[in-house]
């Protein structure tokens, strides 16, 4: 059973320009997404994270966006799909730390708030 809220369509953006495996990571992520057609896999050319290994990002329209590096093409496709499902299911639009796959803990580079986000920091 999918945890994804029906209103959310998560996207996994995988950099295919990263050397040593960007295409392979995209292929592995696409394979891991079989059975979850609500998750879109987008191949992109550079996420601006080039010095930090294989890179990908997770987002939904109304959630935070998460950028990861140091991913492994042979191992982390399923982690990206699991992360996309967790993000889409979270009521606050955040990627929960506790259940997050290990690769998405140690590989976190940045998180970016959703477009309509406001926060009172005073
Ligand atoms: S080439 Fe992959 S992040 Fe730049």
Coordinates of N, CA and C and ligand atoms in Angstrom, one line a residue:
X1 N 0.8 -1.2 0.0 CA 0.0 0.0 0.0 C 0.9 1.2 0.0
X2 N 0.6 2.2 -0.9 CA 1.3 3.4 -1.0 C 1.0 4.3 0.2
X3 N 2.0 5.0 0.7 CA 1.7 6.0 1.8 C 1.4 7.4 1.2
X4 N 1.6 7.5 -0.1 CA 1.5 8.8 -0.8 C 0.1 9.4 -0.7
X5 N 0.0 10.7 -0.3 CA -1.3 11.4 -0.3 C -1.7 11.6 -1.7
X6 N -2.9 11.3 -2.0 CA -3.4 11.3 -3.4 C -3.1 12.6 -4.1
X7 N -3.1 13.7 -3.4 CA -2.9 15.0 -4.0 C -1.5 15.3 -4.4
X8 N -0.6 14.5 -3.9 CA 0.9 14.8 -4.2 C 1.4 13.9 -5.2
X9 N 2.2 14.5 -6.1 CA 2.9 13.7 -7.1 C 4.4 14.0 -7.0
X10 N 5.1 13.1 -6.3 CA 6.5 13.3 -6.0 C 7.3 13.2 -7.3
X11 N 8.4 13.9 -7.4 CA 9.4 13.8 -8.5 C 10.7 13.5 -7.9
X12 N 11.4 12.6 -8.6 CA 12.8 12.3 -8.3 C 13.6 12.8 -9.5
X13 N 14.5 13.8 -9.3 CA 15.3 14.4 -10.4 C 16.7 13.8 -10.2
X14 N 17.1 13.1 -11.2 CA 18.4 12.4 -11.2 C 19.4 13.0 -12.2
X15 N 20.5 13.5 -11.8 CA 21.5 14.1 -12.7 C 22.2 13.0 -13.5
X16 N 22.0 13.1 -14.8 CA 22.6 12.1 -15.7 C 24.0 12.6 -16.2
X17 N 24.3 13.8 -15.9 CA 25.6 14.3 -16.3 C 26.8 14.0 -15.4
X18 N 26.4 13.5 -14.2 CA 27.4 13.1 -13.2 C 28.2 12.0 -13.8
X19 N 29.5 12.1 -13.7 CA 30.4 11.0 -14.3 C 30.3 9.8 -13.4
X20 N 30.7 8.7 -14.0 CA 30.8 7.4 -13.3 C 29.4 7.0 -12.7
X21 N 28.4 7.1 -13.5 CA 27.1 6.5 -13.1 C 25.9 7.3 -13.0
X22 N 25.8 8.5 -13.5 CA 24.6 9.2 -13.5 C 23.5 8.5 -14.2
X23 N 23.8 8.1 -15.4 CA 22.7 7.4 -16.2 C 22.3 6.1 -15.5
X24 N 23.3 5.4 -14.9 CA 23.0 4.1 -14.2 C 22.1 4.4 -13.0
X25 N 22.4 5.5 -12.3 CA 21.5 5.8 -11.1 C 20.1 6.1 -11.6
X26 N 20.0 6.8 -12.7 CA 18.7 7.1 -13.3 C 17.9 5.9 -13.6
X27 N 18.7 4.9 -14.3 CA 18.1 3.7 -14.7 C 17.6 2.9 -13.4
X28 N 18.5 2.8 -12.4 CA 18.1 2.1 -11.2 C 16.9 2.7 -10.5
X29 N 16.9 4.0 -10.5 CA 15.7 4.7 -9.9 C 14.4 4.4 -10.6
X30 N 14.6 4.5 -12.0 CA 13.4 4.1 -12.8 C 12.9 2.7 -12.5
X31 N 13.8 1.8 -12.4 CA 13.5 0.4 -12.1 C 12.8 0.3 -10.7
X32 N 13.4 1.0 -9.8 CA 12.8 0.9 -8.4 C 11.4 1.6 -8.3
X33 N 11.1 2.4 -9.3 CA 9.8 3.1 -9.3 C 8.7 2.2 -9.9
X34 N 9.0 1.1 -10.5 CA 8.0 0.2 -11.1 C 7.0 -0.1 -9.9
X35 N 5.8 0.1 -10.2 CA 4.7 -0.2 -9.2 C 4.3 1.1 -8.4
X36 N 5.0 2.2 -8.7 CA 4.6 3.4 -8.1 C 4.5 4.5 -9.2
X37 N 3.5 4.4 -10.0 CA 3.4 5.3 -11.2 C 3.2 6.7 -10.8
X38 N 2.8 7.0 -9.5 CA 2.6 8.4 -9.1 C 3.9 9.1 -8.9
X39 N 5.0 8.4 -8.9 CA 6.4 9.0 -8.7 C 7.0 9.2 -10.1
X40 N 7.3 10.5 -10.4 CA 7.9 10.8 -11.7 C 9.4 10.8 -11.6
X41 N 10.1 10.1 -12.5 CA 11.5 10.2 -12.5 C 11.9 11.1 -13.7
X42 N 12.7 12.2 -13.3 CA 13.1 13.2 -14.3 C 14.6 13.1 -14.4
X43 N 15.1 12.9 -15.6 CA 16.5 13.0 -15.8 C 16.9 14.4 -16.1
X44 N 17.9 14.9 -15.4 CA 18.3 16.3 -15.6 C 19.8 16.4 -15.8
X45 N 20.2 17.5 -16.4 CA 21.6 17.7 -16.7 C 22.2 18.7 -15.7
X46 N 22.7 18.2 -14.6 CA 23.4 18.9 -13.6 C 22.5 19.6 -12.6
X47 N 22.7 19.3 -11.3 CA 22.0 19.9 -10.2 C 23.0 20.9 -9.5
X48 N 24.1 21.2 -10.1 CA 25.0 22.1 -9.5 C 25.7 21.5 -8.2
X49 N 25.8 20.2 -8.2 CA 26.4 19.5 -7.1 C 27.6 18.6 -7.5
X50 N 28.2 19.0 -8.6 CA 29.1 18.2 -9.3 C 30.3 17.6 -8.6
X51 N 30.8 18.3 -7.6 CA 32.0 17.8 -6.8 C 31.6 16.8 -5.7
X52 N 30.3 16.5 -5.6 CA 29.9 15.7 -4.5 C 29.3 14.4 -4.9
X53 N 29.8 13.8 -6.0 CA 29.3 12.5 -6.4 C 28.0 12.5 -7.1
X54 N 27.4 11.3 -7.3 CA 26.2 11.2 -8.0 C 25.1 12.0 -7.2
X55 N 24.3 12.7 -7.9 CA 23.4 13.6 -7.3 C 21.9 13.5 -7.8
X56 N 21.0 13.7 -6.9 CA 19.6 13.7 -7.2 C 18.8 14.6 -6.2
X57 N 17.6 14.9 -6.6 CA 16.7 15.7 -5.7 C 15.3 15.1 -5.6
X58 N 14.7 15.4 -4.5 CA 13.3 14.9 -4.3 C 12.4 16.2 -4.1
X59 N 11.2 16.2 -4.7 CA 10.3 17.3 -4.4 C 8.9 16.9 -4.8
X60 N 7.9 17.6 -4.2 CA 6.5 17.6 -4.6 C 6.2 19.1 -4.7
X61 N 5.1 19.4 -5.3 CA 4.8 20.8 -5.6 C 4.7 21.6 -4.3
X62 N 4.2 21.0 -3.2 CA 4.0 21.8 -2.0 C 4.8 21.3 -0.8
X63 N 5.9 20.7 -1.1 CA 6.9 20.2 -0.1 C 8.2 20.9 -0.2
X64 N 9.0 20.7 0.8 CA 10.4 21.1 0.7 C 11.1 20.3 -0.4
X65 N 12.1 20.8 -1.0 CA 12.9 20.1 -2.0 C 14.2 19.7 -1.3
X66 N 14.6 18.4 -1.6 CA 15.9 17.9 -0.9 C 16.9 17.5 -2.0
X67 N 18.1 18.0 -1.8 CA 19.2 17.7 -2.8 C 20.2 16.7 -2.1
X68 N 20.6 15.7 -2.8 CA 21.5 14.7 -2.2 C 22.7 14.5 -3.1
X69 N 23.8 14.2 -2.5 CA 25.0 13.8 -3.3 C 25.6 12.5 -2.7
X70 N 26.7 12.1 -3.3 CA 27.4 10.9 -2.8 C 26.6 9.6 -3.0
X71 N 25.7 9.6 -3.9 CA 24.8 8.5 -4.1 C 25.5 7.4 -4.9
X72 N 25.0 6.2 -4.8 CA 25.6 5.0 -5.4 C 24.7 4.4 -6.4
X73 N 25.1 4.3 -7.6 CA 24.2 3.9 -8.7 C 23.7 2.4 -8.5
X74 N 24.5 1.6 -7.8 CA 24.1 0.2 -7.7 C 23.2 0.0 -6.4
X75 N 23.1 1.0 -5.6 CA 22.5 0.8 -4.3 C 21.3 1.8 -4.1
X76 N 21.3 3.0 -4.6 CA 20.5 4.0 -4.0 C 19.2 4.4 -4.8
X77 N 19.0 3.7 -5.9 CA 17.7 4.0 -6.6 C 16.5 3.7 -5.7
X78 N 16.5 2.5 -5.1 CA 15.3 2.3 -4.1 C 15.3 3.3 -3.0
X79 N 16.4 3.8 -2.5 CA 16.4 4.8 -1.5 C 15.7 6.0 -1.9
X80 N 16.0 6.4 -3.2 CA 15.3 7.6 -3.7 C 13.8 7.5 -3.8
X81 N 13.4 6.3 -4.2 CA 11.9 6.0 -4.3 C 11.3 6.0 -2.9
X82 N 12.0 5.4 -2.0 CA 11.5 5.3 -0.6 C 11.4 6.8 -0.1
X83 N 12.4 7.6 -0.3 CA 12.4 8.9 0.1 C 11.3 9.7 -0.5
X84 N 11.0 9.5 -1.8 CA 9.9 10.2 -2.5 C 8.6 9.9 -1.8
X85 N 8.4 8.6 -1.5 CA 7.1 8.2 -0.9 C 7.0 8.8 0.5
X86 N 8.1 8.9 1.3 CA 8.0 9.5 2.6 C 7.7 11.0 2.5
X87 N 8.4 11.6 1.6 CA 8.1 13.1 1.4 C 6.7 13.4 1.0
X88 N 6.2 12.6 0.1 CA 4.8 12.8 -0.4 C 3.8 12.6 0.7
X89 N 4.1 11.7 1.7 CA 3.2 11.3 2.7 C 3.2 12.2 3.9
X90 N 4.3 13.0 4.0 CA 4.4 13.8 5.3 C 3.5 15.0 5.3
X91 N 2.8 15.1 6.4 CA 1.8 16.2 6.5 C 2.4 17.6 6.5
X92 N 3.6 17.7 6.9 CA 4.3 19.0 6.9 C 5.2 19.2 5.7
X93 N 5.2 18.3 4.8 CA 5.9 18.5 3.6 C 7.4 18.4 3.8
X94 N 7.8 17.7 4.8 CA 9.2 17.5 5.1 C 9.6 16.0 5.0
X95 N 10.9 15.7 4.8 CA 11.3 14.4 4.7 C 11.7 13.9 6.1
X96 N 10.9 13.0 6.7 CA 11.2 12.6 8.1 C 12.6 12.0 8.2
X97 N 13.3 12.4 9.2 CA 14.7 11.8 9.4 C 14.6 10.4 9.8
X98 N 13.7 10.0 10.7 CA 13.8 8.7 11.4 C 13.7 7.6 10.4
X99 N 12.8 7.6 9.5 CA 12.5 6.5 8.5 C 13.3 6.7 7.2
X100 N 14.0 7.8 7.1 CA 14.7 8.1 5.9 C 15.8 7.0 5.6
X101 N 16.0 6.5 4.4 CA 17.1 5.6 4.1 C 18.4 6.3 4.4
X102 N 19.4 5.4 4.8 CA 20.7 5.9 5.2 C 21.3 6.8 4.2
X103 N 21.2 6.5 2.9 CA 21.9 7.3 1.8 C 21.3 8.7 1.8
X104 N 20.0 8.8 2.2 CA 19.4 10.1 2.2 C 19.6 10.9 3.5
X105 N 20.3 10.2 4.5 CA 20.7 10.9 5.7 C 22.2 11.4 5.5
X106 N 23.1 10.6 5.1 CA 24.4 11.0 5.0 C 24.7 11.8 3.7
X107 N 23.8 11.7 2.7 CA 24.0 12.4 1.5 C 23.3 13.7 1.3
X108 N 22.7 14.1 2.4 CA 21.9 15.4 2.3 C 22.8 16.6 2.0
X109 N 22.6 17.3 1.0 CA 23.3 18.5 0.6 C 22.6 19.8 1.0
X110 N 21.3 19.8 0.7 CA 20.5 21.0 1.0 C 19.0 20.7 1.0
X111 N 18.3 21.5 1.7 CA 16.8 21.5 1.6 C 16.3 22.9 1.3
X112 N 15.3 23.0 0.4 CA 14.9 24.3 -0.1 C 13.4 24.3 0.2
X113 N 12.9 25.4 0.8 CA 11.4 25.5 1.1 C 10.6 25.6 -0.1
X114 N 9.3 25.2 0.0 CA 8.4 25.3 -1.1 C 8.2 26.8 -1.5
X115 N 7.7 27.0 -2.7 CA 7.5 28.4 -3.2 C 6.7 29.3 -2.3
X116 N 5.7 28.9 -1.7 CA 4.8 29.7 -1.0 C 5.2 29.8 0.5
X117 N 6.3 29.3 0.9 CA 6.8 29.2 2.3 C 7.1 30.5 2.8
X118 N 6.6 30.7 4.1 CA 7.0 31.9 4.8 C 7.3 31.5 6.2
X119 N 8.2 32.1 6.9 CA 8.6 31.8 8.2 C 8.9 33.1 9.0
X120 N 8.4 33.2 10.2 CA 8.7 34.3 11.0 C 10.0 34.0 11.8
X121 N 11.1 34.6 11.5 CA 12.4 34.3 12.1 C 12.8 35.3 13.1
X122 N 11.8 36.2 13.6 CA 12.2 37.2 14.5 C 12.1 36.7 16.0
Ligands
LIG1 S1 27.1 17.0 -13.3 FE1 25.8 16.0 -11.8 S2 25.4 17.6 -10.4 FE2 26.6 18.6 -11.9

